Short mmCIF file of C-alpha atoms and ligand atoms in Angstrom, two decimals:
data_model
loop_
_atom_site.label_atom_id
_atom_site.label_comp_id
_atom_site.label_asym_id
_atom_site.label_seq_id
_atom_site.Cartn_x
_atom_site.Cartn_y
_atom_site.Cartn_z
CA UNK A 1 22.49 11.59 -37.08
CA UNK A 2 20.03 12.31 -39.47
CA UNK A 3 19.01 8.93 -40.16
CA UNK A 4 18.22 7.67 -36.62
CA UNK A 5 14.93 6.11 -35.93
CA UNK A 6 12.34 8.53 -34.39
CA UNK A 7 11.93 6.18 -31.61
CA UNK A 8 15.73 6.41 -29.88
CA UNK A 9 17.42 9.14 -28.13
CA UNK A 10 20.96 10.31 -29.16
CA UNK A 11 23.45 10.51 -26.31
CA UNK A 12 26.95 12.02 -26.58
CA UNK A 13 29.23 12.01 -23.90
CA UNK A 14 31.22 14.77 -23.92
CA UNK A 15 33.89 13.50 -21.82
CA UNK A 16 34.74 11.25 -24.92
CA UNK A 17 33.11 12.68 -27.78
CA UNK A 18 31.55 9.01 -28.12
CA UNK A 19 27.80 9.15 -29.56
CA UNK A 20 25.06 6.17 -29.01
CA UNK A 21 21.42 5.94 -29.83
CA UNK A 22 19.50 4.46 -27.22
CA UNK A 23 15.98 2.90 -27.81
CA UNK A 24 12.59 4.62 -26.36
CA UNK A 25 10.11 1.59 -25.73
CA UNK A 26 7.14 2.40 -23.85
CA UNK A 27 8.14 5.79 -23.29
CA UNK A 28 11.33 4.91 -21.27
CA UNK A 29 14.89 4.19 -22.01
CA UNK A 30 16.65 1.28 -20.64
CA UNK A 31 19.45 2.22 -18.01
CA UNK A 32 21.88 -0.69 -19.13
CA UNK A 33 21.73 0.84 -22.07
CA UNK A 34 24.21 4.09 -20.46
CA UNK A 35 26.33 1.71 -19.00
CA UNK A 36 28.38 1.58 -22.52
CA UNK A 37 29.23 5.10 -22.18
CA UNK A 38 32.55 4.94 -20.42
CA UNK A 39 35.40 7.35 -20.01
CA UNK A 40 38.12 4.86 -20.57
CA UNK A 41 38.76 1.14 -20.45
CA UNK A 42 38.87 0.72 -16.52
CA UNK A 43 35.55 2.62 -16.10
CA UNK A 44 32.72 0.25 -14.95
CA UNK A 45 30.14 2.47 -17.19
CA UNK A 46 27.79 5.21 -16.61
CA UNK A 47 24.85 4.50 -14.06
CA UNK A 48 21.83 6.30 -13.50
CA UNK A 49 21.38 8.32 -9.79
CA UNK A 50 17.70 7.98 -8.76
CA UNK A 51 17.27 7.75 -5.05
CA UNK A 52 13.86 7.01 -3.87
CA UNK A 53 12.85 5.80 -7.40
CA UNK A 54 11.38 9.09 -8.61
CA UNK A 55 11.66 8.74 -12.25
CA UNK A 56 12.60 5.00 -12.58
CA UNK A 57 10.12 2.19 -13.70
CA UNK A 58 11.43 -0.77 -12.01
CA UNK A 59 8.70 -3.12 -13.85
CA UNK A 60 6.37 -3.69 -16.86
CA UNK A 61 2.67 -4.35 -15.06
CA UNK A 62 -0.97 -4.82 -16.30
CA UNK A 63 -2.65 -4.41 -12.82
CA UNK A 64 -3.35 -0.77 -12.13
CA UNK A 65 -2.94 2.46 -14.29
CA UNK A 66 -2.67 5.80 -12.57
CA UNK A 67 -2.51 9.14 -14.47
CA UNK A 68 -1.61 11.21 -11.33
CA UNK A 69 -2.37 14.85 -13.58
CA UNK A 70 -5.46 13.66 -14.54
CA UNK A 71 -6.40 11.95 -11.17
CA UNK A 72 -7.42 8.64 -12.86
CA UNK A 73 -6.74 5.18 -11.11
CA UNK A 74 -7.84 2.11 -13.19
CA UNK A 75 -7.49 -1.25 -12.27
CA UNK A 76 -6.71 -3.74 -15.20
CA UNK A 77 -8.74 -0.95 -17.10
CA UNK A 78 -11.70 -0.47 -15.09
CA UNK A 79 -12.17 2.71 -13.66
CA UNK A 80 -12.00 2.80 -9.79
CA UNK A 81 -15.41 4.68 -9.63
CA UNK A 82 -17.23 2.26 -11.35
CA UNK A 83 -15.36 -0.76 -9.22
CA UNK A 84 -16.43 1.19 -5.83
CA UNK A 85 -19.90 1.85 -6.84
CA UNK A 86 -20.61 -1.80 -8.52
CA UNK A 87 -18.15 -4.33 -7.09
CA UNK A 88 -17.44 -6.04 -4.05
CA UNK A 89 -14.12 -6.41 -2.50
CA UNK A 90 -13.93 -10.22 -3.49
CA UNK A 91 -14.61 -9.71 -6.94
CA UNK A 92 -12.04 -6.74 -7.38
CA UNK A 93 -9.64 -8.70 -5.63
CA UNK A 94 -10.37 -11.52 -8.51
CA UNK A 95 -10.27 -8.78 -11.40
CA UNK A 96 -6.78 -7.50 -9.87
CA UNK A 97 -5.06 -10.76 -9.56
CA UNK A 98 -6.27 -12.71 -12.50
CA UNK A 99 -6.78 -9.73 -15.06
CA UNK A 100 -10.61 -10.00 -15.70
CA UNK A 101 -14.00 -9.85 -13.84
CA UNK A 102 -15.21 -13.24 -12.84
CA UNK A 103 -18.10 -14.88 -14.35
CA UNK A 104 -20.53 -16.55 -12.02
CA UNK A 105 -19.05 -19.62 -11.65
CA UNK A 106 -15.23 -18.34 -11.29
CA UNK A 107 -16.65 -15.75 -8.53
CA UNK A 108 -18.64 -18.55 -6.80
CA UNK A 109 -15.44 -20.62 -6.67
CA UNK A 110 -13.19 -17.82 -5.67
CA UNK A 111 -15.41 -16.74 -2.73
CA UNK A 112 -15.43 -20.49 -1.72
CA UNK A 113 -11.79 -20.53 -1.94
CA UNK A 114 -11.28 -17.58 0.15
CA UNK A 115 -13.93 -18.29 2.62
CA UNK A 116 -12.80 -22.34 3.30
CA UNK A 117 -9.34 -20.44 4.78
CA UNK A 118 -10.51 -18.01 6.69
CA UNK A 119 -9.61 -19.75 9.76
CA UNK A 120 -5.80 -19.86 11.15
CA UNK A 121 -4.15 -22.31 13.06
CA UNK A 122 -4.66 -22.61 16.72
CA UNK A 123 -0.99 -22.30 17.22
CA UNK A 124 -1.35 -18.55 15.51
CA UNK A 125 -3.72 -17.64 18.10
CA UNK A 126 -1.93 -19.04 20.65
CA UNK A 127 1.47 -17.25 19.21
CA UNK A 128 -0.70 -13.94 19.16
CA UNK A 129 -1.60 -14.43 23.04
CA UNK A 130 2.33 -13.63 23.65
CA UNK A 131 1.94 -10.05 22.81
CA UNK A 132 2.08 -7.56 25.49
CA UNK A 133 -1.41 -6.39 26.11
CA UNK A 134 -0.62 -2.66 24.25
CA UNK A 135 1.36 -4.20 21.67
CA UNK A 136 0.31 -1.81 18.55
CA UNK A 137 -2.11 -3.95 16.27
CA UNK A 138 0.33 -3.51 12.70
CA UNK A 139 3.29 -5.08 14.82
CA UNK A 140 1.28 -7.78 15.71
CA UNK A 141 0.06 -8.47 11.72
CA UNK A 142 3.43 -7.76 10.42
CA UNK A 143 5.11 -10.58 12.80
CA UNK A 144 1.78 -13.18 12.79
CA UNK A 145 1.57 -13.05 8.85
CA UNK A 146 5.35 -13.74 8.78
CA UNK A 147 4.78 -16.15 11.44
CA UNK A 148 2.60 -17.96 8.93
CA UNK A 149 5.02 -19.03 6.91
CA UNK A 150 6.54 -21.75 9.64
CA UNK A 151 2.84 -23.09 9.46
CA UNK A 152 3.04 -23.69 5.35
CA UNK A 153 6.51 -24.46 4.52
CA UNK A 154 5.59 -25.76 1.01
CA UNK A 155 5.09 -21.98 0.12
CA UNK A 156 8.60 -21.75 -0.31
CA UNK A 157 7.78 -23.33 -3.94
CA UNK A 158 7.15 -20.18 -5.26
CA UNK A 159 7.66 -21.64 -8.75
CA UNK A 160 4.87 -23.86 -8.56
CA UNK A 161 1.83 -22.02 -9.81
CA UNK A 162 -0.57 -24.37 -7.54
CA UNK A 163 1.27 -23.33 -4.57
CA UNK A 164 0.97 -19.85 -5.45
CA UNK A 165 -2.60 -20.22 -5.91
CA UNK A 166 -3.06 -21.74 -2.26
CA UNK A 167 -1.17 -19.35 -0.73
CA UNK A 168 -2.96 -16.84 -2.80
CA UNK A 169 -6.33 -17.78 -1.41
CA UNK A 170 -4.92 -18.21 2.43
CA UNK A 171 -3.30 -14.86 2.70
CA UNK A 172 -6.23 -12.89 1.45
CA UNK A 173 -8.93 -15.36 3.76
CA UNK A 174 -6.61 -14.82 7.07
CA UNK A 175 -5.63 -11.39 6.84
CA UNK A 176 -8.89 -10.01 8.06
CA UNK A 177 -8.77 -12.97 11.04
CA UNK A 178 -5.50 -12.14 12.14
CA UNK A 179 -6.19 -8.47 12.23
CA UNK A 180 -9.46 -8.87 14.02
CA UNK A 181 -7.47 -10.88 16.13
CA UNK A 182 -4.86 -8.21 16.98
CA UNK A 183 -7.97 -5.99 17.85
CA UNK A 184 -9.86 -8.14 20.11
CA UNK A 185 -6.46 -9.27 22.21
CA UNK A 186 -5.70 -5.54 22.20
CA UNK A 187 -9.00 -4.56 24.30
CA UNK A 188 -8.48 -7.92 26.22
CA UNK A 189 -11.64 -9.40 24.55
CA UNK A 190 -12.27 -13.14 23.74
CA UNK A 191 -11.35 -13.98 20.02
CA UNK A 192 -13.93 -14.40 17.72
CA UNK A 193 -13.66 -17.13 15.30
CA UNK A 194 -14.79 -16.60 11.53
CA UNK A 195 -18.45 -17.15 10.47
CA UNK A 196 -18.28 -18.32 6.94
CA UNK A 197 -21.93 -17.70 6.51
CA UNK A 198 -21.38 -14.00 6.25
CA UNK A 199 -19.48 -12.21 3.38
CA UNK A 200 -15.91 -10.67 3.27
CA UNK A 201 -16.59 -7.61 5.02
CA UNK A 202 -19.57 -8.92 6.94
CA UNK A 203 -17.27 -11.55 8.51
CA UNK A 204 -14.67 -9.18 9.57
CA UNK A 205 -17.29 -6.97 11.33
CA UNK A 206 -18.57 -10.24 12.93
CA UNK A 207 -14.87 -11.07 13.97
CA UNK A 208 -14.52 -7.31 15.47
CA UNK A 209 -17.70 -6.44 17.05
CA UNK A 210 -19.69 -9.93 18.22
CA UNK A 211 -20.10 -10.26 21.63
CA UNK A 212 -22.51 -12.46 23.44
CA UNK A 213 -25.22 -12.72 20.38
CA UNK A 214 -25.30 -16.37 19.08
CA UNK A 215 -25.22 -14.93 15.63
CA UNK A 216 -23.84 -11.34 14.44
CA UNK A 217 -25.50 -9.54 12.09
CA UNK A 218 -23.83 -7.04 10.40
CA UNK A 219 -25.49 -3.69 9.45
CA UNK A 220 -25.85 -3.69 5.69
CA UNK A 221 -24.65 -0.13 5.23
CA UNK A 222 -21.37 -0.85 7.52
CA UNK A 223 -20.95 -3.64 5.67
CA UNK A 224 -21.12 -1.96 2.41
CA UNK A 225 -19.34 0.49 3.55
CA UNK A 226 -16.50 -1.50 4.57
CA UNK A 227 -16.07 -3.51 1.53
CA UNK A 228 -16.20 -0.51 -0.77
CA UNK A 229 -13.06 1.06 1.88
CA UNK A 230 -11.60 -2.33 0.90
CA UNK A 231 -12.16 -1.57 -3.05
CA UNK A 232 -10.69 1.48 -2.57
CA UNK A 233 -7.53 0.31 -1.04
CA UNK A 234 -7.03 -3.00 -3.05
CA UNK A 235 -4.45 -1.65 -4.88
CA UNK A 236 -2.28 1.40 -5.83
CA UNK A 237 0.84 0.07 -8.45
CA UNK A 238 4.54 0.68 -7.30
CA UNK A 239 3.79 2.34 -4.38
CA UNK A 240 6.16 1.73 -1.04
CA UNK A 241 4.75 -1.23 0.18
CA UNK A 242 4.21 -2.90 -3.47
CA UNK A 243 7.82 -2.39 -4.16
CA UNK A 244 8.86 -3.82 -0.66
CA UNK A 245 6.70 -6.82 -1.76
CA UNK A 246 8.24 -7.34 -5.00
CA UNK A 247 11.91 -6.30 -3.77
CA UNK A 248 11.81 -8.78 -1.13
CA UNK A 249 10.04 -11.41 -3.09
CA UNK A 250 12.43 -10.97 -5.82
CA UNK A 251 14.71 -13.11 -3.91
CA UNK A 252 12.13 -15.49 -3.86
CA UNK A 253 11.22 -16.24 0.17
CA UNK A 254 7.46 -17.47 0.58
CA UNK A 255 4.94 -15.05 0.06
CA UNK A 256 3.97 -14.73 3.78
CA UNK A 257 7.40 -13.13 4.53
CA UNK A 258 7.34 -10.85 1.19
CA UNK A 259 3.91 -9.91 2.75
CA UNK A 260 5.32 -9.09 6.08
CA UNK A 261 7.61 -6.85 4.71
CA UNK A 262 5.02 -5.13 2.74
CA UNK A 263 2.98 -4.70 5.87
CA UNK A 264 6.10 -3.70 7.37
CA UNK A 265 6.39 -0.43 4.39
CA UNK A 266 2.81 0.52 4.83
CA UNK A 267 3.09 0.62 8.56
CA UNK A 268 5.13 4.31 8.04
CA UNK A 269 3.20 7.34 8.82
CA UNK A 270 4.07 8.50 5.17
CA UNK A 271 2.38 5.82 4.08
CA UNK A 272 -0.62 3.59 5.14
CA UNK A 273 0.24 5.09 8.84
CA UNK A 274 -0.67 8.60 7.50
CA UNK A 275 -4.32 8.01 8.28
CA UNK A 276 -3.24 7.35 11.66
CA UNK A 277 -1.19 10.67 11.72
CA UNK A 278 -4.24 12.54 10.34
CA UNK A 279 -6.39 12.04 13.16
CA UNK A 280 -3.92 12.83 15.85
CA UNK A 281 -3.24 16.17 13.74
CA UNK A 282 -7.35 17.09 13.61
CA UNK A 283 -6.99 16.36 17.06
CA UNK A 284 -4.14 18.63 17.66
CA UNK A 285 -5.77 21.12 16.02
CA UNK A 286 -8.86 21.12 18.00
CA UNK A 287 -11.09 23.11 16.45
CA UNK A 288 -12.41 24.77 13.16
CA UNK A 289 -10.97 28.45 14.09
CA UNK A 290 -7.54 27.21 15.10
CA UNK A 291 -6.79 25.95 11.41
CA UNK A 292 -5.13 28.98 9.79
CA UNK A 293 -2.65 29.21 12.57
CA UNK A 294 -1.93 25.61 12.36
CA UNK A 295 -1.96 25.54 8.36
CA UNK A 296 1.13 28.09 8.52
CA UNK A 297 3.27 25.78 10.14
CA UNK A 298 3.39 23.50 7.38
CA UNK A 299 4.73 26.12 4.79
CA UNK A 300 8.66 25.89 6.00
CA UNK A 301 9.06 22.42 4.37
CA UNK A 302 9.75 20.81 7.97
CA UNK A 303 6.37 19.53 8.45
CA UNK A 304 3.79 17.69 6.45
CA UNK A 305 0.31 18.10 6.65
CA UNK A 306 -0.51 14.34 7.04
CA UNK A 307 -2.97 13.08 4.56
CA UNK A 308 -2.17 15.43 1.81
CA UNK A 309 0.36 15.49 -1.04
CA UNK A 310 1.00 12.03 -2.99
CA UNK A 311 3.90 10.97 -5.24
CA UNK A 312 1.87 10.11 -8.37
CA UNK A 313 -1.39 12.17 -8.11
CA UNK A 314 -1.04 15.93 -8.41
CA UNK A 315 -4.42 16.36 -8.69
CA UNK A 316 -7.58 15.35 -6.21
CA UNK A 317 -6.71 11.65 -5.41
CA UNK A 318 -10.03 10.04 -6.75
CA UNK A 319 -10.09 7.62 -3.74
CA UNK A 320 -10.29 10.59 -1.69
CA UNK A 321 -13.13 12.33 -3.75
CA UNK A 322 -15.06 8.59 -3.14
CA UNK A 323 -14.37 8.15 0.66
CA UNK A 324 -15.57 11.91 1.05
CA UNK A 325 -18.80 10.46 -0.16
CA UNK A 326 -18.94 7.29 2.20
CA UNK A 327 -17.71 9.77 5.10
CA UNK A 328 -20.90 11.80 4.88
CA UNK A 329 -23.21 8.38 4.37
CA UNK A 330 -21.46 6.79 7.91
CA UNK A 331 -21.62 10.03 9.71
CA UNK A 332 -25.35 10.73 9.05
CA UNK A 333 -25.89 7.06 11.08
CA UNK A 334 -23.21 7.57 13.61
CA UNK A 335 -22.44 10.38 15.94
CA UNK A 336 -21.25 13.41 14.76
CA UNK A 337 -17.41 13.28 14.63
CA UNK A 338 -15.97 16.12 16.71
CA UNK A 339 -13.10 16.40 14.18
CA UNK A 340 -15.16 16.25 10.80
CA UNK A 341 -15.47 20.06 10.78
CA UNK A 342 -11.86 20.67 11.52
CA UNK A 343 -11.03 18.26 8.59
CA UNK A 344 -13.60 20.26 6.34
CA UNK A 345 -11.97 23.83 7.22
CA UNK A 346 -8.26 22.19 6.74
CA UNK A 347 -8.92 20.71 3.32
CA UNK A 348 -10.60 24.66 2.24
CA UNK A 349 -7.76 26.40 3.36
CA UNK A 350 -5.44 24.37 2.07
CA UNK A 351 -6.93 24.16 -1.40
CA UNK A 352 -6.60 28.27 -0.94
CA UNK A 353 -3.31 28.68 0.01
CA UNK A 354 -0.45 29.02 -2.43
CA UNK A 355 2.01 26.96 -0.96
CA UNK A 356 -0.26 23.99 -1.60
CA UNK A 357 -1.65 25.27 -4.96
CA UNK A 358 1.47 25.38 -6.62
CA UNK A 359 3.17 22.42 -5.33
CA UNK A 360 -0.16 20.63 -6.25
CA UNK A 361 -1.08 19.24 -2.85
CA UNK A 362 -4.77 17.63 -2.37
CA UNK A 363 -5.88 15.60 0.03
CA UNK A 364 -5.17 11.83 -0.58
CA UNK A 365 -6.71 8.89 0.46
CA UNK A 366 -5.77 9.10 4.13
CA UNK A 367 -7.64 12.35 4.92
CA UNK A 368 -11.08 11.01 5.33
CA UNK A 369 -10.13 7.46 5.88
CA UNK A 370 -9.12 7.81 9.75
CA UNK A 371 -12.59 9.87 10.31
CA UNK A 372 -14.82 7.28 8.98
CA UNK A 373 -12.79 4.59 10.67
CA UNK A 374 -13.03 6.38 14.17
CA UNK A 375 -17.06 7.10 13.47
CA UNK A 376 -17.35 3.31 12.98
CA UNK A 377 -15.65 2.77 16.40
CA UNK A 378 -11.87 1.39 15.84
CA UNK A 379 -8.85 2.96 17.62
CA UNK A 380 -6.47 4.77 15.44
CA UNK A 381 -3.74 1.66 15.78
CA UNK A 382 -6.20 -0.36 13.74
CA UNK A 383 -6.20 2.01 10.94
CA UNK A 384 -3.29 1.10 9.14
CA UNK A 385 -4.06 -2.78 9.57
CA UNK A 386 -7.70 -1.49 7.53
CA UNK A 387 -5.28 -0.37 4.96
CA UNK A 388 -3.23 -3.75 4.81
CA UNK A 389 -6.31 -6.04 4.98
CA UNK A 390 -7.28 -4.91 1.11
CA UNK A 391 -3.74 -4.39 -0.12
CA UNK A 392 -2.84 -7.85 0.58
CA UNK A 393 -4.89 -8.40 -3.00
CA UNK A 394 -2.78 -5.87 -4.46
CA UNK A 395 0.39 -7.18 -3.25
CA UNK A 396 -0.42 -10.62 -4.30
CA UNK A 397 -1.35 -9.48 -7.49
CA UNK A 398 2.25 -7.68 -8.07
CA UNK A 399 3.99 -10.69 -6.66
CA UNK A 400 2.70 -13.02 -8.96
CA UNK A 401 2.98 -10.82 -11.86
CA UNK A 402 6.66 -10.10 -10.50
CA UNK A 403 7.54 -14.30 -9.89
CA UNK A 404 6.07 -14.99 -13.44
CA UNK A 405 7.85 -11.92 -15.46
CA UNK A 406 10.75 -13.24 -17.48
CA UNK A 407 12.33 -9.82 -17.05
CA UNK A 408 12.61 -9.80 -13.64
CA UNK A 409 15.74 -10.74 -11.35
CA UNK A 410 16.61 -10.20 -7.64
CA UNK A 411 16.11 -6.62 -7.00
CA UNK A 412 19.81 -5.21 -6.59
CA UNK A 413 20.15 -1.31 -7.07
CA UNK A 414 23.68 -0.20 -7.65
CA UNK A 415 24.87 2.76 -4.97
CA UNK A 416 27.57 5.75 -5.77
CA UNK A 417 30.12 5.13 -3.27
CA UNK A 418 31.14 8.22 -1.32
CA UNK A 419 33.09 6.79 1.39
CA UNK A 420 36.83 6.53 1.82
CA UNK A 421 38.83 3.89 0.20
CA UNK A 422 42.18 1.73 1.11
CA UNK A 423 42.77 2.84 4.54
CA UNK A 424 45.69 1.17 6.78
CA UNK A 425 43.92 -0.43 9.90
CA UNK A 426 44.97 1.64 13.21
CA UNK A 427 45.44 -0.30 15.88
CA UNK A 428 43.32 0.94 18.98
CA UNK A 429 45.97 2.10 20.94
CA UNK A 430 47.08 4.57 18.20
CA UNK A 431 43.67 5.97 17.80
N1 CMC B 1 2.58 19.08 3.71
C1 CMC B 1 3.35 20.05 3.68
N2 CMC B 1 4.34 19.75 2.73
C2 CMC B 1 4.52 19.11 1.65
C3 CMC B 1 3.54 18.09 1.59
C4 CMC B 1 2.61 17.86 2.96
N3 CMC B 1 1.56 16.86 3.20
N4 CMC B 1 3.58 16.96 0.78
C5 CMC B 1 4.84 17.06 0.21
N5 CMC B 1 4.82 18.72 0.26
C6 CMC B 1 5.98 19.61 -0.40
C7 CMC B 1 7.38 19.28 0.15
O1 CMC B 1 8.04 19.63 1.37
C8 CMC B 1 8.28 19.71 -0.89
O2 CMC B 1 8.23 21.42 -1.41
P1 CMC B 1 9.43 21.61 -1.64
O3 CMC B 1 9.46 21.65 -2.82
O4 CMC B 1 9.21 23.27 -1.42
O5 CMC B 1 10.56 21.03 -0.94
C9 CMC B 1 6.96 19.40 -2.39
O6 CMC B 1 5.73 19.67 -1.23
C10 CMC B 1 7.11 17.89 -2.83
O7 CMC B 1 7.24 17.14 -1.74
P2 CMC B 1 7.93 15.91 -1.90
O8 CMC B 1 8.70 15.35 -0.64
O9 CMC B 1 9.15 15.75 -3.09
O10 CMC B 1 7.02 14.54 -2.35
P3 CMC B 1 6.81 13.41 -2.48
O11 CMC B 1 6.35 12.55 -4.42
O12 CMC B 1 8.49 12.60 -2.07
O13 CMC B 1 6.34 12.27 -1.34
C11 CMC B 1 4.30 12.10 0.23
C12 CMC B 1 5.00 12.17 -1.25
C13 CMC B 1 3.01 11.38 0.43
C14 CMC B 1 5.06 11.43 1.01
C15 CMC B 1 4.29 13.76 0.85
O14 CMC B 1 3.46 14.13 -0.11
C16 CMC B 1 3.76 13.49 2.09
O15 CMC B 1 4.76 13.08 3.30
N6 CMC B 1 2.60 13.46 2.84
C17 CMC B 1 1.94 13.22 4.01
C18 CMC B 1 1.74 11.84 4.01
C19 CMC B 1 0.78 11.10 3.57
O16 CMC B 1 -0.22 11.80 3.45
N7 CMC B 1 0.87 10.08 3.27
C20 CMC B 1 -0.21 9.29 2.47
C21 CMC B 1 -0.13 9.12 1.17
S1 CMC B 1 -1.51 8.46 0.42
C22 CMC B 1 -1.33 6.97 1.09
C23 CMC B 1 -0.67 5.91 0.47
O17 CMC B 1 -0.46 5.67 -0.72
O18 CMC B 1 -0.08 5.38 1.29
#
């Protein structure tokens, strides 16, 4: 014991008295190292139990760094504040996927490659016409991105680097097109095809809002605000949807199918669906004077104050702070938002409340994003769709890293079986 290397832990199994030394690598121990602890020869070996992966690293990743206690978020080492202030979404997507900021020629090529793929096959448009008139756009997006795999069967070849590259371009290019088609068809409006003269965000706004004008010219402030919102949502390391992308991708289907799974994970109200719920909640509160009464309901553990709390951040979510700034800028240009005062009062009261202070519950990225989206004219159902567009860059980066990581295999957790065993079948008439 005395000569144990300092970068190990010594574990004694009190059932058998056996002691093992487990190496500590990068602040982690390998779960498999515990398997050698057995009660007897028939024993499977010790497993670790971690429902919801609250303390389990599932991969090594060099994409996104978060220090949740300090409220720090960096992509490939660059602070989110600098990217939001100085970069564009396409440049940030390149950084996230390839690991470095592009030079001029690389950025020009990348922008060309994405722009070239913005159109979708006409069959995709026809497919989308089949949805019910009031279909949720997120349901449409999930299904349609999965359907893209039927148009690009070569995408199954996930071990081919060239194929991965083309599918990367297609996915980033086509998500805004699908999202805009879902939006327009839900409103009974004719589809607007991509305008490849415009920027990534400008083209998205054109596909959403263009009416009879021959060419849509995006408002530069709104175009930049959209682009910054896209930057803020581009990646967030091993969140629920990134984990879905990696887990589904690990059985090696094409990336469209894996992206559909990730989009489905994002849809939930505890993840990307939260901003939709925030708006509904603020609407339910109605006015600032009702906030105090309302907050009481969230202190019994049964209800969640939507847009508050985070698995990783135990401090302000840095994206939330930037978004609050954008909200002020946008709301100066648009009609005053009736729920902004409710949101500000809710934030003020929650941040002074012992329940929230003790649990380190701060506003997250979703708290103000919904207000901005609504001020921009989006219906609440579009909120998670607006999250899915930029997050596709993060999903692809996570997927590419997983596919090429020699340590990764098919994701297949263990379980602790708690059911019956070896019962005798009882015929129906005897039950
Ligand atoms: N309102 C009230 N209480 C809360 C909230 C909340 N929003 N979030 C957590 N708590 C309480 C929870 O009841 C628990 O209390 P106790 O210790 O007394 O049992 C404690 O805080 C710890 O919560 P937890 O469930 O262990 O936290 P988690 O890491 O599993 O959940 C979360 C993280 C984001 C799912 C959760 O905070 C939540 O449901 N927030 C509301 C939904 C939301 O805003 N989601 C968007 C997340 S950010 C964007 C994204 O990444 O998708």
